[in-house]
XYZ file of C-alpha atoms in Angstrom:
482
model
C -0.193 0.092 0.087
C 1.187 3.224 -1.029
C 1.623 6.118 1.242
C 0.828 9.879 0.908
C 4.155 12.087 0.884
C 4.836 13.780 4.437
C 4.119 17.572 4.653
C 6.892 19.835 4.473
C 4.912 21.627 7.386
C 5.258 18.469 9.796
C 9.128 19.793 10.331
C 9.282 23.190 9.126
C 7.507 26.292 9.873
C 6.959 29.155 6.718
C 9.595 31.419 8.528
C 12.585 28.625 8.158
C 11.472 28.611 4.478
C 11.690 32.140 4.066
C 15.123 32.312 5.940
C 16.355 29.550 3.773
C 15.398 31.626 0.673
C 17.068 34.713 2.060
C 20.199 32.635 3.136
C 20.283 31.305 -0.769
C 19.849 34.659 -2.164
C 22.643 36.270 -0.127
C 25.295 33.171 -0.572
C 26.320 34.530 -3.708
C 26.432 37.403 -6.340
C 24.382 35.526 -9.078
C 21.183 36.985 -10.368
C 17.963 35.051 -9.955
C 15.638 34.090 -12.814
C 12.357 32.578 -11.688
C 10.082 30.745 -14.209
C 6.539 31.648 -13.953
C 3.960 29.911 -15.765
C 0.905 31.081 -14.006
C 0.211 27.558 -12.308
C 0.086 26.665 -8.515
C 3.820 25.700 -8.169
C 5.396 28.796 -10.152
C 2.804 30.739 -8.295
C 3.575 29.263 -4.661
C 7.865 29.638 -5.514
C 7.466 33.167 -6.634
C 4.998 34.228 -3.731
C 7.669 32.660 -1.272
C 10.535 34.395 -2.670
C 8.745 37.806 -2.620
C 7.603 37.252 1.049
C 11.387 36.265 1.916
C 12.943 39.034 0.347
C 10.383 41.784 1.166
C 11.863 41.900 4.761
C 15.893 42.053 3.823
C 16.978 45.554 4.240
C 17.213 47.476 0.909
C 21.108 47.810 1.006
C 21.176 43.921 1.015
C 18.858 43.552 -2.446
C 22.024 43.956 -4.512
C 21.218 41.874 -7.446
C 18.318 41.471 -10.121
C 15.662 39.129 -10.340
C 14.028 38.223 -13.389
C 10.837 36.490 -13.507
C 10.121 35.304 -17.217
C 6.823 33.412 -18.692
C 7.044 31.894 -21.901
C 4.048 32.426 -24.107
C 3.886 29.650 -27.166
C 1.754 31.869 -28.854
C -1.042 28.895 -28.860
C -1.385 28.937 -25.123
C -5.324 28.385 -23.732
C -6.704 32.108 -24.244
C -8.073 31.898 -20.357
C -4.620 31.226 -19.281
C -2.964 33.744 -21.360
C -5.335 36.408 -19.780
C -4.635 35.086 -16.260
C -0.898 35.112 -16.940
C -0.583 38.204 -18.395
C -2.617 40.013 -15.772
C -0.513 38.866 -13.188
C 2.669 39.633 -14.716
C 1.191 43.079 -15.113
C 0.730 42.920 -11.161
C 4.066 41.377 -10.328
C 5.886 44.300 -12.256
C 3.872 46.771 -10.697
C 3.960 46.052 -7.128
C 7.731 44.969 -7.119
C 8.498 48.495 -7.999
C 6.239 49.766 -5.521
C 7.890 47.419 -2.932
C 11.463 48.187 -3.552
C 12.072 44.814 -5.055
C 14.790 44.455 -7.946
C 12.612 42.214 -9.502
C 11.540 42.653 -13.459
C 9.031 40.716 -15.272
C 9.703 39.246 -18.989
C 7.429 37.753 -21.544
C 8.888 35.410 -23.797
C 7.869 34.119 -27.067
C 9.282 32.163 -29.865
C 10.637 33.629 -32.930
C 7.966 33.753 -35.697
C 10.158 31.268 -37.724
C 9.956 28.900 -34.596
C 6.266 29.315 -34.183
C 3.540 26.436 -34.054
C 1.644 27.731 -37.071
C 5.035 28.529 -39.163
C 5.933 25.058 -39.040
C 2.557 23.360 -38.966
C 1.105 25.104 -42.157
C 4.280 27.126 -43.277
C 6.407 23.777 -43.305
C 3.980 21.370 -43.366
C 5.536 19.703 -40.170
C 2.941 16.870 -39.144
C 0.764 17.463 -35.554
C 3.378 16.603 -32.720
C 2.685 13.406 -31.115
C 4.775 11.436 -28.391
C 7.515 10.322 -30.687
C 8.049 13.888 -32.533
C 7.425 16.512 -30.261
C 8.936 19.127 -32.250
C 7.278 22.090 -30.642
C 8.639 21.713 -27.163
C 12.203 22.985 -28.224
C 11.170 25.546 -30.656
C 8.432 27.170 -28.541
C 9.460 26.609 -24.998
C 12.930 25.524 -24.552
C 14.822 28.158 -27.163
C 12.762 31.091 -25.994
C 13.612 30.363 -22.319
C 17.360 29.294 -22.546
C 17.738 32.252 -25.127
C 16.985 34.823 -22.069
C 19.206 32.840 -19.392
C 22.184 32.783 -21.616
C 21.763 36.478 -22.321
C 21.854 37.083 -18.904
C 24.867 34.557 -18.155
C 26.700 36.628 -21.056
C 25.616 39.759 -18.855
C 26.668 38.728 -15.482
C 28.722 35.401 -15.562
C 26.549 32.945 -13.882
C 22.878 32.942 -12.818
C 20.689 30.992 -10.781
C 17.568 29.648 -12.169
C 14.531 29.359 -9.872
C 12.012 26.223 -10.572
C 8.867 25.345 -9.008
C 9.870 21.765 -9.120
C 8.712 19.238 -6.442
C 10.030 15.815 -5.608
C 6.528 14.390 -5.091
C 5.489 14.880 -8.396
C 7.521 11.801 -9.744
C 9.793 9.323 -9.192
C 11.482 10.297 -12.134
C 11.750 13.865 -11.255
C 12.999 13.386 -7.795
C 16.059 11.152 -9.725
C 16.510 13.887 -11.921
C 16.745 16.521 -8.897
C 19.212 14.214 -7.382
C 21.568 13.724 -10.094
C 22.137 17.274 -10.491
C 22.576 18.196 -6.702
C 25.512 19.866 -5.666
C 26.789 18.333 -2.715
C 26.170 20.308 0.646
C 24.414 23.175 -1.212
C 20.924 24.132 -1.884
C 21.855 24.465 -5.579
C 21.920 22.065 -8.423
C 23.878 22.122 -11.813
C 21.408 22.902 -15.018
C 21.156 20.115 -16.933
C 22.316 21.698 -20.175
C 23.877 25.170 -19.202
C 27.018 25.341 -17.890
C 26.850 28.530 -16.186
C 23.004 27.973 -14.799
C 22.417 26.872 -11.404
C 18.818 25.795 -10.172
C 17.184 26.608 -6.860
C 13.755 24.899 -6.151
C 12.306 26.318 -3.042
C 9.245 24.161 -2.995
C 10.727 20.820 -3.738
C 9.850 19.471 -0.593
C 6.098 20.625 -0.714
C 3.523 18.176 -1.370
C 0.479 19.039 -3.718
C -1.637 19.896 -0.616
C 1.159 21.698 0.763
C 1.200 24.020 -2.277
C -2.723 24.676 -1.934
C -2.185 25.228 1.802
C 0.009 28.096 1.257
C -1.603 29.775 -1.376
C -5.198 29.662 0.053
C -3.958 30.987 3.647
C -1.455 33.291 2.365
C -2.670 36.225 0.332
C -0.946 37.158 -2.963
C 1.788 39.949 -2.477
C 0.677 41.410 -5.789
C -3.057 41.305 -5.273
C -3.316 38.050 -7.601
C -6.201 35.853 -6.476
C -5.424 32.637 -5.433
C -8.874 31.380 -4.913
C -9.675 32.436 -8.613
C -6.563 30.290 -9.643
C -7.684 27.287 -7.450
C -11.413 27.482 -9.015
C -9.467 27.784 -12.800
C -7.535 24.299 -11.688
C -11.341 22.744 -10.815
C -12.870 23.885 -13.892
C -10.141 22.248 -15.942
C -9.449 19.343 -13.775
C -5.814 19.278 -14.526
C -2.395 20.295 -13.458
C 0.054 22.854 -14.759
C 2.632 23.141 -17.611
C 6.026 24.023 -16.173
C 8.789 26.607 -17.487
C 10.504 24.116 -19.544
C 14.409 24.514 -20.191
C 15.320 21.067 -21.100
C 13.939 18.013 -22.826
C 13.676 16.512 -19.052
C 10.690 18.143 -18.057
C 7.677 16.257 -19.033
C 5.339 16.990 -21.445
C 2.610 18.989 -20.359
C 0.086 17.443 -22.942
C -2.281 16.553 -20.258
C -2.066 20.001 -18.902
C -4.541 23.069 -18.753
C -1.329 25.377 -18.335
C -0.506 24.248 -21.724
C -1.391 24.480 -25.623
C -4.850 24.355 -26.801
C -3.640 22.951 -30.005
C -1.881 19.979 -28.255
C -1.694 16.552 -29.891
C 0.436 14.765 -27.729
C -2.325 13.159 -25.777
C -5.372 11.319 -27.433
C -7.957 13.891 -25.863
C -7.520 17.091 -24.557
C -9.747 16.448 -21.447
C -8.960 19.970 -19.886
C -10.387 22.253 -22.627
C -13.318 19.621 -22.506
C -13.918 20.435 -19.006
C -13.344 24.142 -19.377
C -16.423 24.088 -21.786
C -18.382 21.811 -19.828
C -17.891 24.577 -17.123
C -19.414 27.457 -19.200
C -16.995 28.461 -21.800
C -18.823 27.384 -24.738
C -17.100 29.676 -26.908
C -14.165 27.456 -27.155
C -15.921 24.565 -28.765
C -14.471 25.589 -32.462
C -11.006 25.339 -31.103
C -11.454 22.036 -29.245
C -13.218 20.877 -32.720
C -10.081 22.186 -34.665
C -7.626 20.507 -32.006
C -9.361 17.179 -32.511
C -9.355 17.619 -36.610
C -5.664 18.244 -36.340
C -5.188 15.008 -34.127
C -7.228 13.127 -36.473
C -4.338 13.370 -39.042
C -2.451 11.171 -37.058
C -4.212 8.219 -37.852
C -2.664 6.026 -40.403
C -5.284 5.814 -42.880
C -5.946 9.684 -42.728
C -1.905 10.470 -42.816
C -1.906 8.942 -46.491
C -4.247 11.546 -47.454
C -2.993 14.370 -46.157
C 0.885 13.899 -46.098
C 3.542 14.264 -48.953
C 5.010 10.694 -49.825
C 8.218 12.981 -49.662
C 10.259 14.112 -46.876
C 10.986 17.850 -46.383
C 14.588 16.826 -47.909
C 12.923 16.120 -51.044
C 13.689 12.252 -50.505
C 11.540 9.325 -50.322
C 11.982 7.130 -47.191
C 10.401 3.696 -46.784
C 10.358 0.665 -44.113
C 10.735 -2.790 -44.294
C 7.710 -4.702 -45.648
C 5.675 -6.003 -42.559
C 6.281 -3.055 -40.450
C 3.263 -0.830 -41.701
C 2.897 1.282 -44.265
C 5.455 1.169 -46.922
C 6.488 4.895 -47.236
C 7.474 6.952 -44.481
C 5.319 10.032 -44.838
C 6.576 13.616 -45.221
C 4.929 16.844 -44.132
C 1.493 17.894 -45.105
C 0.760 18.465 -48.491
C 0.282 22.028 -49.828
C -3.640 21.491 -50.221
C -4.198 20.188 -47.270
C -2.264 22.864 -45.469
C -4.252 25.523 -47.177
C -7.249 23.938 -45.846
C -5.910 24.154 -42.398
C -5.315 27.648 -42.575
C -8.602 28.111 -44.025
C -10.246 26.233 -41.195
C -8.129 28.315 -38.614
C -9.021 31.586 -39.800
C -12.485 30.437 -39.554
C -12.245 29.491 -35.907
C -10.707 32.929 -35.293
C -13.572 34.668 -36.597
C -15.993 32.630 -35.213
C -14.275 32.950 -31.301
C -14.123 36.544 -31.941
C -17.822 36.744 -32.494
C -18.741 34.548 -29.795
C -15.959 34.645 -27.340
C -15.287 37.385 -24.751
C -12.157 38.945 -26.727
C -13.249 40.426 -29.973
C -9.578 40.992 -30.833
C -8.290 37.411 -29.842
C -5.631 36.255 -32.212
C -5.034 32.701 -33.104
C -2.439 33.443 -35.811
C -0.584 36.894 -36.077
C -0.122 38.555 -39.366
C 3.633 38.090 -39.074
C 3.197 34.488 -38.883
C 0.732 34.795 -42.153
C 3.632 36.599 -43.655
C 6.036 34.150 -43.140
C 3.976 31.327 -44.041
C 3.417 32.883 -47.353
C 6.962 33.363 -48.031
C 7.607 29.643 -47.083
C 4.808 28.516 -49.359
C 6.463 30.536 -52.323
C 10.049 29.508 -51.694
C 9.467 25.366 -50.659
C 6.219 24.469 -51.829
C 6.278 26.246 -55.295
C 2.999 28.361 -54.786
C 3.291 30.847 -57.449
C -0.348 31.231 -57.291
C 0.417 33.292 -54.091
C -2.746 31.489 -52.291
C -2.281 33.157 -48.962
C -4.074 36.582 -49.646
C -6.883 34.931 -51.386
C -7.581 32.485 -48.407
C -7.161 35.397 -46.004
C -10.046 37.478 -47.896
C -12.189 34.622 -48.280
C -12.157 33.581 -44.661
C -12.210 37.121 -43.112
C -13.540 39.442 -45.375
C -10.423 41.370 -44.920
C -6.832 42.196 -46.050
C -3.559 42.419 -44.718
C -0.765 45.058 -45.566
C 0.983 42.093 -47.388
C 4.985 42.725 -48.069
C 6.058 43.290 -51.430
C 8.364 40.772 -53.306
C 11.320 42.479 -54.144
C 12.390 40.024 -56.546
C 10.780 39.131 -60.084
C 7.328 37.807 -59.451
C 5.947 34.640 -60.971
C 2.423 33.900 -60.880
C -0.616 31.557 -61.796
C -0.212 32.695 -65.685
C 3.740 31.990 -65.692
C 3.115 28.526 -64.129
C 0.494 27.587 -66.559
C 2.540 28.229 -69.254
C 5.542 26.510 -67.717
C 3.235 23.524 -67.219
C 2.860 23.555 -71.187
C 6.164 23.623 -71.719
C 7.059 20.877 -69.386
C 4.285 18.525 -70.777
C 5.551 19.174 -74.395
C 8.940 18.051 -73.168
C 7.736 15.466 -70.619
C 9.821 17.338 -67.767
C 8.032 17.543 -64.420
C 6.523 21.120 -63.739
C 7.270 21.183 -60.131
C 11.107 20.424 -60.910
C 11.523 23.335 -63.341
C 9.536 25.565 -60.715
C 12.035 24.217 -57.949
C 14.934 25.316 -60.162
C 13.747 28.551 -61.164
C 13.044 29.534 -57.378
C 16.337 28.355 -56.446
C 17.808 30.709 -58.907
C 15.621 33.690 -58.040
C 16.325 33.043 -54.094
C 20.129 32.547 -54.221
C 21.200 33.876 -57.622
C 21.817 37.438 -57.001
C 22.990 37.502 -53.191
C 25.099 34.071 -52.868
C 28.350 32.739 -54.865
C 28.311 29.888 -57.192
C 29.087 27.473 -54.598
C 25.909 28.131 -52.861
C 23.588 27.944 -55.696
C 25.143 25.045 -57.360
C 24.346 23.270 -53.689
C 21.167 24.245 -53.820
C 20.576 23.118 -57.501
C 22.321 19.855 -56.820
C 19.778 19.284 -53.961
C 16.641 19.994 -56.220
C 18.322 17.788 -58.722
C 18.477 14.820 -55.966
C 14.795 14.854 -54.799
C 12.519 13.143 -56.024
C 9.811 14.281 -58.971
C 8.373 10.912 -59.770
C 4.778 10.637 -58.810
C 3.986 8.758 -55.633
C 2.190 5.892 -57.787
C 5.341 5.213 -59.731
C 7.475 5.722 -56.562
C 5.514 3.002 -54.722
C 5.640 0.404 -57.891
C 9.561 0.955 -57.866
C 9.901 0.306 -54.224
C 7.405 -3.240 -54.586
C 9.644 -4.050 -57.414
C 12.830 -3.289 -55.640
C 11.426 -5.586 -52.811
C 10.405 -8.368 -55.143
C 13.863 -8.523 -56.713
C 15.533 -8.906 -53.166
C 13.149 -11.807 -52.206
C 13.668 -13.124 -55.426
C 17.491 -13.447 -54.619
C 16.989 -14.744 -51.017
C 17.110 -18.746 -50.968
C 13.833 -20.262 -49.663
C 13.521 -20.794 -45.905
C 13.725 -24.290 -44.860
C 11.300 -26.069 -42.574
C 11.923 -26.335 -38.937
């Protein structure tokens, strides 16, 4: 029979915890970077630190404290509002209290955003074996900020709301990196960063007991936070700074498009508790998750990988071809549906200006479609106009511009010469993109890459792979009976 972990307050009082935090703060000159997700654990950590340092003489508050929150740009809207509201209060009340604390909202670069990768590059919806989103959208922004402070100060201490009782694997990781005799641990990947976990001995009940009995020093509402947890029936997504941090796919404090789990029970619970305007978002997420079905995969994903080559499995291990990115036609369908969802929740939800995809992401997707997917028809402005009834200040293309008429003429010539049209479009686009700004070595390498790509049809490729296996099997000696 398993027993519940002991409460931290069985052996310690809150004043001793505050004193430990003050001792760690004063023990070295390294600035602190506090990871804040808006959830219970990061809120408790920040609140403990606030009350502990508030009682220090001002002359001892000599090193800066940076509070960072990573917004993936696809967070659940209710959580975005909650976090942004608290960040504003934390910054304002810290200044009034004389604490050397500043807040920083981090976001991924446009080229690393979810929609630019999914719709622009065609990356398939993330799953447990291909969770491409975590590093781009969470780890990179946080690590870039931490490294900038390392460059400025030499070393930093990262404050995380991790608890040993979360899991055995979490406790093991914390033990593996602990510096003997100190309350600090080494960071798993950043050599000049150390980790301090002020609530590592807290149980879940300890966290809630502290939050519900000690008021927020920045006038946040911890009872509203508890209500938000009850509404979504889930946990939180912590600040992620390395791949050892577990997926927050089950989490309410996570991304509304997350397809790592089979069902988003947290969003379902929010809808059941009165947030019906989120239904179109849940339906879009489920539509995206359905593309992971093997039968659906054949329909929506290209037979070539992003490098232009065809990869295939051994016989008897599932579908012969290892599918690549989403087809351009399906990406157009995804973008249309996403914009329609955005329009619908602007009409039905509490925020008439809510943004599921930004103009900057649309501009980058448009560029990628043209450069990588040979979209000479320039589909994005038309898709946006049809879905929203509006237009955007689309950037002008400085180079020679080819459109649908030029592609039609090229297709006619290629048909006469029996040359794949997409091959010629890719070669022309390579010259247009690289010819004027780079040397011969670069353009020749790009042309070589295009020429090595697969330009035969999917049917021809499958037939060739089947013939290849048949030749191999025909050369093998028969298997003798046992």
